[in-house]
Coordinates of C-alpha atoms in Angstrom, one line a residue:
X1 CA 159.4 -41.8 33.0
X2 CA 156.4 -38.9 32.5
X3 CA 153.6 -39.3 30.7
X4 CA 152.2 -36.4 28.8
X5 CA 148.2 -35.5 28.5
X6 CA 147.6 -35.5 24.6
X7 CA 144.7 -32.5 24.0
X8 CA 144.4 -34.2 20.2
X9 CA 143.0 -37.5 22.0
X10 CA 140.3 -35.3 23.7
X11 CA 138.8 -33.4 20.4
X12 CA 138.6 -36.6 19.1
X13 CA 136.4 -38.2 21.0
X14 CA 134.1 -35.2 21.3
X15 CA 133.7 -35.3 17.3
X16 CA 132.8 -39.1 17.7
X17 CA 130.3 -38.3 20.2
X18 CA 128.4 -35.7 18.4
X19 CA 128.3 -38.1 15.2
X20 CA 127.1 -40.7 17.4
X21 CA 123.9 -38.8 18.4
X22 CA 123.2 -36.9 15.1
X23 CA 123.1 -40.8 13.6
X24 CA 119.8 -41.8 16.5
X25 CA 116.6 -40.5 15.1
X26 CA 114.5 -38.4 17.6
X27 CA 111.3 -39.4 18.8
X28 CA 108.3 -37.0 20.3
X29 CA 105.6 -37.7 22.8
X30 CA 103.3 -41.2 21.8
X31 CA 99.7 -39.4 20.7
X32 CA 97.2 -38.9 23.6
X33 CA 94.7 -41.8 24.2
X34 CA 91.2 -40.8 23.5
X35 CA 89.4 -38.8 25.9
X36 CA 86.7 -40.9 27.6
X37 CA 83.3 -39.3 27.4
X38 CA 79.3 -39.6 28.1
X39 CA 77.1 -39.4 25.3
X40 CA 73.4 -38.9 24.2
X41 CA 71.5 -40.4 21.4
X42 CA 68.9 -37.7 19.7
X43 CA 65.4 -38.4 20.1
X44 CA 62.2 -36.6 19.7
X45 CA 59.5 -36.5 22.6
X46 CA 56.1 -34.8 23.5
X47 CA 56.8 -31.4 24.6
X48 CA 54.6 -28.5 25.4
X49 CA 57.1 -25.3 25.2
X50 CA 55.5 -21.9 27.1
X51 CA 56.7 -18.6 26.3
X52 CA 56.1 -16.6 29.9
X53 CA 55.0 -12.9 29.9
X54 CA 54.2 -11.0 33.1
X55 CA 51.3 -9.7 33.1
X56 CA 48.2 -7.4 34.4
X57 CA 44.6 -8.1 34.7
X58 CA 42.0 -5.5 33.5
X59 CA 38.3 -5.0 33.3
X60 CA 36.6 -4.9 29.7
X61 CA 34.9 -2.1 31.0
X62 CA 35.6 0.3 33.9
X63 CA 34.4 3.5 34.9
X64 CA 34.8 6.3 37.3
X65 CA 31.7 7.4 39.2
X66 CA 31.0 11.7 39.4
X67 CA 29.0 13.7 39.5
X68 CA 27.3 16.2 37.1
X69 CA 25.4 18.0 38.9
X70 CA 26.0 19.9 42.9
X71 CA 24.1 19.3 45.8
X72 CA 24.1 16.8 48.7
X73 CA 23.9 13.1 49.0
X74 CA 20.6 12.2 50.2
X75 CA 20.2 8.3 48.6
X76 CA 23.4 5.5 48.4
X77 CA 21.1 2.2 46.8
X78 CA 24.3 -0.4 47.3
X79 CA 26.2 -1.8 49.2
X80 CA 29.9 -1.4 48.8
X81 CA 31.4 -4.4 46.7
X82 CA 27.7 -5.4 45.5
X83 CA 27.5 -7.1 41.9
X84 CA 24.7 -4.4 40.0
X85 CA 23.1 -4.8 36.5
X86 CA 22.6 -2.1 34.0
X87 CA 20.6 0.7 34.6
X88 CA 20.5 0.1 38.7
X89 CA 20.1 2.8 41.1
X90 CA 23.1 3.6 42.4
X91 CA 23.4 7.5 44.2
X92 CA 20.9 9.8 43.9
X93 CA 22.2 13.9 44.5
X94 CA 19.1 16.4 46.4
X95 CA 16.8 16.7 43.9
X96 CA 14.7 19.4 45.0
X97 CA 15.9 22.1 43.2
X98 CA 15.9 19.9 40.0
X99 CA 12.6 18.8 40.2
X100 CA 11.4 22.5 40.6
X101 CA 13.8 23.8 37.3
X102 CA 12.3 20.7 35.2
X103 CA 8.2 22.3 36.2
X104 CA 9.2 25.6 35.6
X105 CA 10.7 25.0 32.2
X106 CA 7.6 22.9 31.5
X107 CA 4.9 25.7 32.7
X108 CA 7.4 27.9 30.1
X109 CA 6.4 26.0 27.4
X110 CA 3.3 25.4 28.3
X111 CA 3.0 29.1 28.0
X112 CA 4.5 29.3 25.0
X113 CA 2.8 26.8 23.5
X114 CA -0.6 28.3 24.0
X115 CA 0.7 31.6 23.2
X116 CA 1.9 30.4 19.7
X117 CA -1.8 28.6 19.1
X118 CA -3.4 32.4 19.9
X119 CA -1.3 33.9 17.3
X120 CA -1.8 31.0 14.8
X121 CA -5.6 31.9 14.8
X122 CA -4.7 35.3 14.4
X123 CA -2.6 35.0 11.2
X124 CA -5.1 32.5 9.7
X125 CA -8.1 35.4 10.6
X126 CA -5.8 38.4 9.1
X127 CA -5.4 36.4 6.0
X128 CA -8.8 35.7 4.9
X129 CA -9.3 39.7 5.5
X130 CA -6.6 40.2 3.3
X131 CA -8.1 38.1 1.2
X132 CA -11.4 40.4 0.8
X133 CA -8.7 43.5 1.6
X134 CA -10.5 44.1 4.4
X135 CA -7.3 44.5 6.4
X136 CA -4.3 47.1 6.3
X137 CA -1.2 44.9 5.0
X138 CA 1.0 46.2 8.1
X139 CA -1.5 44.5 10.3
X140 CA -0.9 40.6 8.6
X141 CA 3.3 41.6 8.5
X142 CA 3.0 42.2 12.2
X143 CA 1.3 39.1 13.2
X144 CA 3.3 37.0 10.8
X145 CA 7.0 38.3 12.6
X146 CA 4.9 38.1 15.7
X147 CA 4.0 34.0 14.6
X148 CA 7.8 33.6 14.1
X149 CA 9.0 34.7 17.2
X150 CA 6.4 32.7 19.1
X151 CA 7.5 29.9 17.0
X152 CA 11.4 30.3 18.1
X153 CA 9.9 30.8 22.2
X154 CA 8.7 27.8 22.0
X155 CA 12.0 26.2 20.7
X156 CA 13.6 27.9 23.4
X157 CA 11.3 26.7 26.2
X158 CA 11.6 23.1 24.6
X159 CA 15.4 23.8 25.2
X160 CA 15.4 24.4 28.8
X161 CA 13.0 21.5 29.7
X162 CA 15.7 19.1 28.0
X163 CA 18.5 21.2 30.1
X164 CA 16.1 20.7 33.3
X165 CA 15.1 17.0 32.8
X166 CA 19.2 16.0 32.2
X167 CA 20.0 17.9 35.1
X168 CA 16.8 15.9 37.3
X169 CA 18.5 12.7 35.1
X170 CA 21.7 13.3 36.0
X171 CA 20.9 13.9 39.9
X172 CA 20.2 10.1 39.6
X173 CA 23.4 7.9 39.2
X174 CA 22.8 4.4 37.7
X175 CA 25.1 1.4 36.4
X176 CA 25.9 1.8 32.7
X177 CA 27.0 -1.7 32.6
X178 CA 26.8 -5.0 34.6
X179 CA 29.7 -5.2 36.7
X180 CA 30.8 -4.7 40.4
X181 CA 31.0 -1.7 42.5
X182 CA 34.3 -1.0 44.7
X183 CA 34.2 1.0 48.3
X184 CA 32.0 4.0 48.3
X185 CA 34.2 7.1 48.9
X186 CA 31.4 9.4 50.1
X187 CA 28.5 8.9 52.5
X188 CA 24.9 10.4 53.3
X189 CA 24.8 14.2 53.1
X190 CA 28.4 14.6 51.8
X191 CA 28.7 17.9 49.2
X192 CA 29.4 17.4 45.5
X193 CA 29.7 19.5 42.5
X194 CA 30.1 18.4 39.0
X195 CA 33.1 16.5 38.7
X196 CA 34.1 16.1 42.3
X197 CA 34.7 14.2 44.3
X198 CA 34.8 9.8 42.8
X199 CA 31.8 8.8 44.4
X200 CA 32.8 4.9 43.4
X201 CA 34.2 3.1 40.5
X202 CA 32.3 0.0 38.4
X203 CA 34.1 -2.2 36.8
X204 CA 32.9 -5.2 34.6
X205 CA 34.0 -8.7 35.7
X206 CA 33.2 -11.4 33.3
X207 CA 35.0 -11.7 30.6
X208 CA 38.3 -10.1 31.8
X209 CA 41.6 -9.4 30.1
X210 CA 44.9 -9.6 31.1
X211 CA 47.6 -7.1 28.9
X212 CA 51.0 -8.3 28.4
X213 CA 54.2 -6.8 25.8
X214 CA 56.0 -8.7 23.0
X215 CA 59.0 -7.6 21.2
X216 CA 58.5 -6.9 17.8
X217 CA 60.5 -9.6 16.6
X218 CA 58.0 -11.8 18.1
X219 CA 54.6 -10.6 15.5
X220 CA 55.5 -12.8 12.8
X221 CA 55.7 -16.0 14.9
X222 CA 52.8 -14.8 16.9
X223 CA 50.4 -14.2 14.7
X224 CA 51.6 -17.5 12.4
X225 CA 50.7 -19.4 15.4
X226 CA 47.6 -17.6 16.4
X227 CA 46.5 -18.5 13.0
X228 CA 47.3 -22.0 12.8
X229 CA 44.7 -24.6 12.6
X230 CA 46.2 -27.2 14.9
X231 CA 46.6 -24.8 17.9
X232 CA 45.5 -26.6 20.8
X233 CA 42.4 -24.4 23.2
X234 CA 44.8 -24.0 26.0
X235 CA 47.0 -21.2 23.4
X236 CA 46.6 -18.7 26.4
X237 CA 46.9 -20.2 30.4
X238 CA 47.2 -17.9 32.8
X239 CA 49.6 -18.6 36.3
X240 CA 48.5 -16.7 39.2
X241 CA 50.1 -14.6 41.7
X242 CA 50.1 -17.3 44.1
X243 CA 51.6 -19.9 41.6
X244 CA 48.3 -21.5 41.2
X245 CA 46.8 -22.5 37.8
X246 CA 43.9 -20.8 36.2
X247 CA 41.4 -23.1 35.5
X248 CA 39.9 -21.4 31.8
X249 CA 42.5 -20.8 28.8
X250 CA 42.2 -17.5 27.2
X251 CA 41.8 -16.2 23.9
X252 CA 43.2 -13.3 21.9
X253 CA 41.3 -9.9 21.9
X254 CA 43.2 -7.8 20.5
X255 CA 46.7 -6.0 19.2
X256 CA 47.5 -2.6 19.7
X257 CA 47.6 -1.1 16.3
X258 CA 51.0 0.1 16.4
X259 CA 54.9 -0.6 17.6
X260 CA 56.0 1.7 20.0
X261 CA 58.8 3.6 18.7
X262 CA 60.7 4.0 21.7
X263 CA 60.4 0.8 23.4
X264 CA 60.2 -1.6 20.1
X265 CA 57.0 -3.8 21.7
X266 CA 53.9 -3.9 21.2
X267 CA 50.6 -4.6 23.4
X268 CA 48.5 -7.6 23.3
X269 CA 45.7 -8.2 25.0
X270 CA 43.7 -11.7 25.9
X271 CA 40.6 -12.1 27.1
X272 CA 39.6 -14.9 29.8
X273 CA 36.2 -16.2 31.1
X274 CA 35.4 -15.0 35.0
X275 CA 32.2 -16.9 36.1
X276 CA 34.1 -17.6 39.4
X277 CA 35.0 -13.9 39.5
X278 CA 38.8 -14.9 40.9
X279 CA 40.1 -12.8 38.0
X280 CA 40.4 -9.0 40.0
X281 CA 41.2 -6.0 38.1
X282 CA 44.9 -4.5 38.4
X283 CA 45.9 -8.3 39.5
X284 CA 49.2 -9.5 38.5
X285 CA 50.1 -13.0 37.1
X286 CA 52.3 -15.0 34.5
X287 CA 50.2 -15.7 31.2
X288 CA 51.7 -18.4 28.8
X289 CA 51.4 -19.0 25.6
X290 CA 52.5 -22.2 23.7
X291 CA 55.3 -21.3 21.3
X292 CA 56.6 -23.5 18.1
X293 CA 58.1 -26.6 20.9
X294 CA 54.8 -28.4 21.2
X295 CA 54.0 -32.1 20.4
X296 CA 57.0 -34.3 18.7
X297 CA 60.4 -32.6 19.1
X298 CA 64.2 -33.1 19.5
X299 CA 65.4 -32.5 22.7
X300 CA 68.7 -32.9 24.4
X301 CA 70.4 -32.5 27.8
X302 CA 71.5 -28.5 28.3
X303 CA 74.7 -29.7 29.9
X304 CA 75.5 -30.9 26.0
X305 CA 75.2 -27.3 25.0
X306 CA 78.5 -25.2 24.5
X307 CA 77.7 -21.1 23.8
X308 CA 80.5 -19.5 22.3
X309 CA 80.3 -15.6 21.0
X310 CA 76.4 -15.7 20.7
X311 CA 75.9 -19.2 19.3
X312 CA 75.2 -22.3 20.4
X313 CA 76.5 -25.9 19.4
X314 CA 77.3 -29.4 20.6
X315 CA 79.8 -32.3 19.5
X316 CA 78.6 -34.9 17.6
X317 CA 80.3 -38.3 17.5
X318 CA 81.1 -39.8 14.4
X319 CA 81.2 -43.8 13.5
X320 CA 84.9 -43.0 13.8
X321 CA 84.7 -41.2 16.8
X322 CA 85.8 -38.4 15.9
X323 CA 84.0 -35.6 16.9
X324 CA 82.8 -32.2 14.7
X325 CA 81.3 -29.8 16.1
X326 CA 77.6 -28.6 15.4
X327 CA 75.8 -25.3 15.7
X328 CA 72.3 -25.3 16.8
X329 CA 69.1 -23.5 17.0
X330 CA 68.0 -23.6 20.5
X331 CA 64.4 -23.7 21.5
X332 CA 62.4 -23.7 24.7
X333 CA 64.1 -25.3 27.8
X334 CA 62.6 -28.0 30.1
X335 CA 64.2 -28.4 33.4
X336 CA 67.4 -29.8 32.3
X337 CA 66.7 -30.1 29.0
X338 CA 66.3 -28.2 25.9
X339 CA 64.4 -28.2 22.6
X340 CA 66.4 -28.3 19.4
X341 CA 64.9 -26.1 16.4
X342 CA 67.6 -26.5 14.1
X343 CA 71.1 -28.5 13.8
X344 CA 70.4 -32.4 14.4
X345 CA 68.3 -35.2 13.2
X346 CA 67.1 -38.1 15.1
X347 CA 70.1 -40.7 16.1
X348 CA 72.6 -38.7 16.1
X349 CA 75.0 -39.4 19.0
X350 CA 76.1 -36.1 21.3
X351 CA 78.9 -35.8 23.4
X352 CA 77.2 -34.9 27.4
X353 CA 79.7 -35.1 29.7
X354 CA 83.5 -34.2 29.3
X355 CA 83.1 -31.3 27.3
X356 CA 86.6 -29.6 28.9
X357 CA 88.7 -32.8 27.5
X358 CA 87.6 -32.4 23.6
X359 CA 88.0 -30.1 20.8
X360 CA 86.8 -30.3 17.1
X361 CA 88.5 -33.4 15.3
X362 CA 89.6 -35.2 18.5
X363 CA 88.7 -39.0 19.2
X364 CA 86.7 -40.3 21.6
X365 CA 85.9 -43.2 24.5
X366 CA 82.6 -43.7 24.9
X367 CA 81.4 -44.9 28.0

């Protein structure tokens, strides 16, 4: 006998299948296990934050030697590099023809002088004539205009001895100031004429001052902290070329009187003690100047420190361990680690290593 496939049997089935599975309840992925993670507990300690400028030594007072008067070298009184004091022979320009321009003008008013005493005498005789009018009026006019003219020679002869005596002066070329002289750039006999060429250049060498630039931003904390009364001596140190330390701190001289409009800084200068005279004009070096992160502050490991868009923040652990995340104010960084100016308090717990496994609300391992 055959036996027939019945499709009815088949459909059946499928239906009892499909209500079978809708009846089981579906279940996702379990939740994942808390992230494991190393964490810091916030503390203060002793810390001596340095804002670094680089910067350029100068003399208080420098000065290009020339000369103001022509003629030939005849004296040089120093030594090239040679420390001089005030007022010290220095070069000294031919001063023959001088010497004979400064007599002249002196025999001039010597002349002058003794011709204004002759017509003195005259004017004082001519008036007691007058006096009796024993004299012609014309004749006491004409030695009165005569008395003023030899009155204005004798101005004029007093003129050119001045003239001749700064020339003789300026044939002689002394220090203005204490300081040291660089490397001559002319020798015995060599021409000059007013103006030309540098003879040498002086430059002053205790105190010195070092210029450096700060953004305008930076006035308001500067001078707050230049003012303070618990700013330490060492405000100003001063890092050499060579790495090395200068041994005296520094102390503010001066501000420039204006920002610069194109640049938005403005120049400050400091002044430092030279008695060793290691400070050289036109020098470079690093000078550093203690910012806000001195004495007691918070300070965390960097590595904690997440920037995102311009801002900075860290994950703090909660007593749940659950994590929120924390914007900060960053301050001055120490090797690996970095001054907190705003954001945490003392014993607060931050999340340092496994940053990449944790976002804002997750839960944490510590270990």
């Amino acid at each position: 006998m055959k036996k027939y496939f019945n499709p009815s049997i088949l459909f059946f089935a499928a239906i009892g299948m499909v209500v079978y599975g809708c009846g089981k309840q579906t279940q996702g992925p379990p939740p994942p296990a808390p992230a494991a993670v190393s964490v810091y507990k916030v503390a203060s300690k002793s810390v001596k934050g340095l804002d670094t400028y680089p910067t350029t030594v100068v003399a208080l007072n420098e000065i290009e030697l020339r000369p103001q008067v022509s003629g030939y070298i005849t004296h040089i009184f120093v030594q090239d590099g040679q420390q001089v004091k005030k007022g010290q022979k220095l070069y000294q320009i031919d001063q023959s023809k001088y010497l004979a321009a400064r007599n002249q003008a002196a025999a001039s008013l010597a002349s002058a002088n003794a011709n204004l005493a002759r017509i003195q005498k005259d004017v004082e005789r001519y008036e007691r004539l007058d006096q009796n009018e024993a004299i012609a009026k014309q004749v006491l006019d004409n030695a009165k205009a005569e008395l003023l003219a030899a009155e204005a020679q004798v101005q004029a002869s007093k003129a050119q001895v001045s003239a001749a005596e700064t020339d003789l002066g300026y044939s002689q070329i002394s220090a203005p100031f204490d300081g040291r002289i660089g490397i001559s750039q002319v020798r015995l006999g060599t021409q000059v004429s007013p103006g030309q060429p540098l003879l040498n250049t002086l430059s002053s060498t205790d105190p010195m001052q070092v210029d450096f630039v700060i953004n305008e931003k930076e006035i308001p904390r500067y001078y707050k902290l230049v003012n303070a009364p618990d700013v330490p001596d060492s405000l100003f140190t001063l890092k050499l070329s060579d790495g090395s330390q200068y041994p005296y701190p520094g102390k503010l001289a001066t501000v420039d009187r204006a920002v610069g409009r194109q640049t938005g800084t403005i120049n400050v200068r400091v002044e430092f003690p030279n008695p060793d005279r290691m400070l050289v004009p036109g020098m470079t070096g690093v000078l550093q100047v203690i910012n806000a992160d001195h004495g007691d502050q918070l300070v965390i490991p960097y590595k904690a420190v997440t920037e995102q868009m311009g801002e900075y923040f860290v994950y703090v652990v909660g007593q749940d361990s659950t994590l929120t995340q924390q914007t900060l104010k960053l301050g001055t960084v120490f090797g690996t680690e970095v001054a907190v100016r705003e954001g945490l308090q003392p014993g607060q717990t931050i999340v340092v290593d496994g940053l990449q496994k944790i976002r804002q609300g997750s839960k944490v391992q510590v270990q």
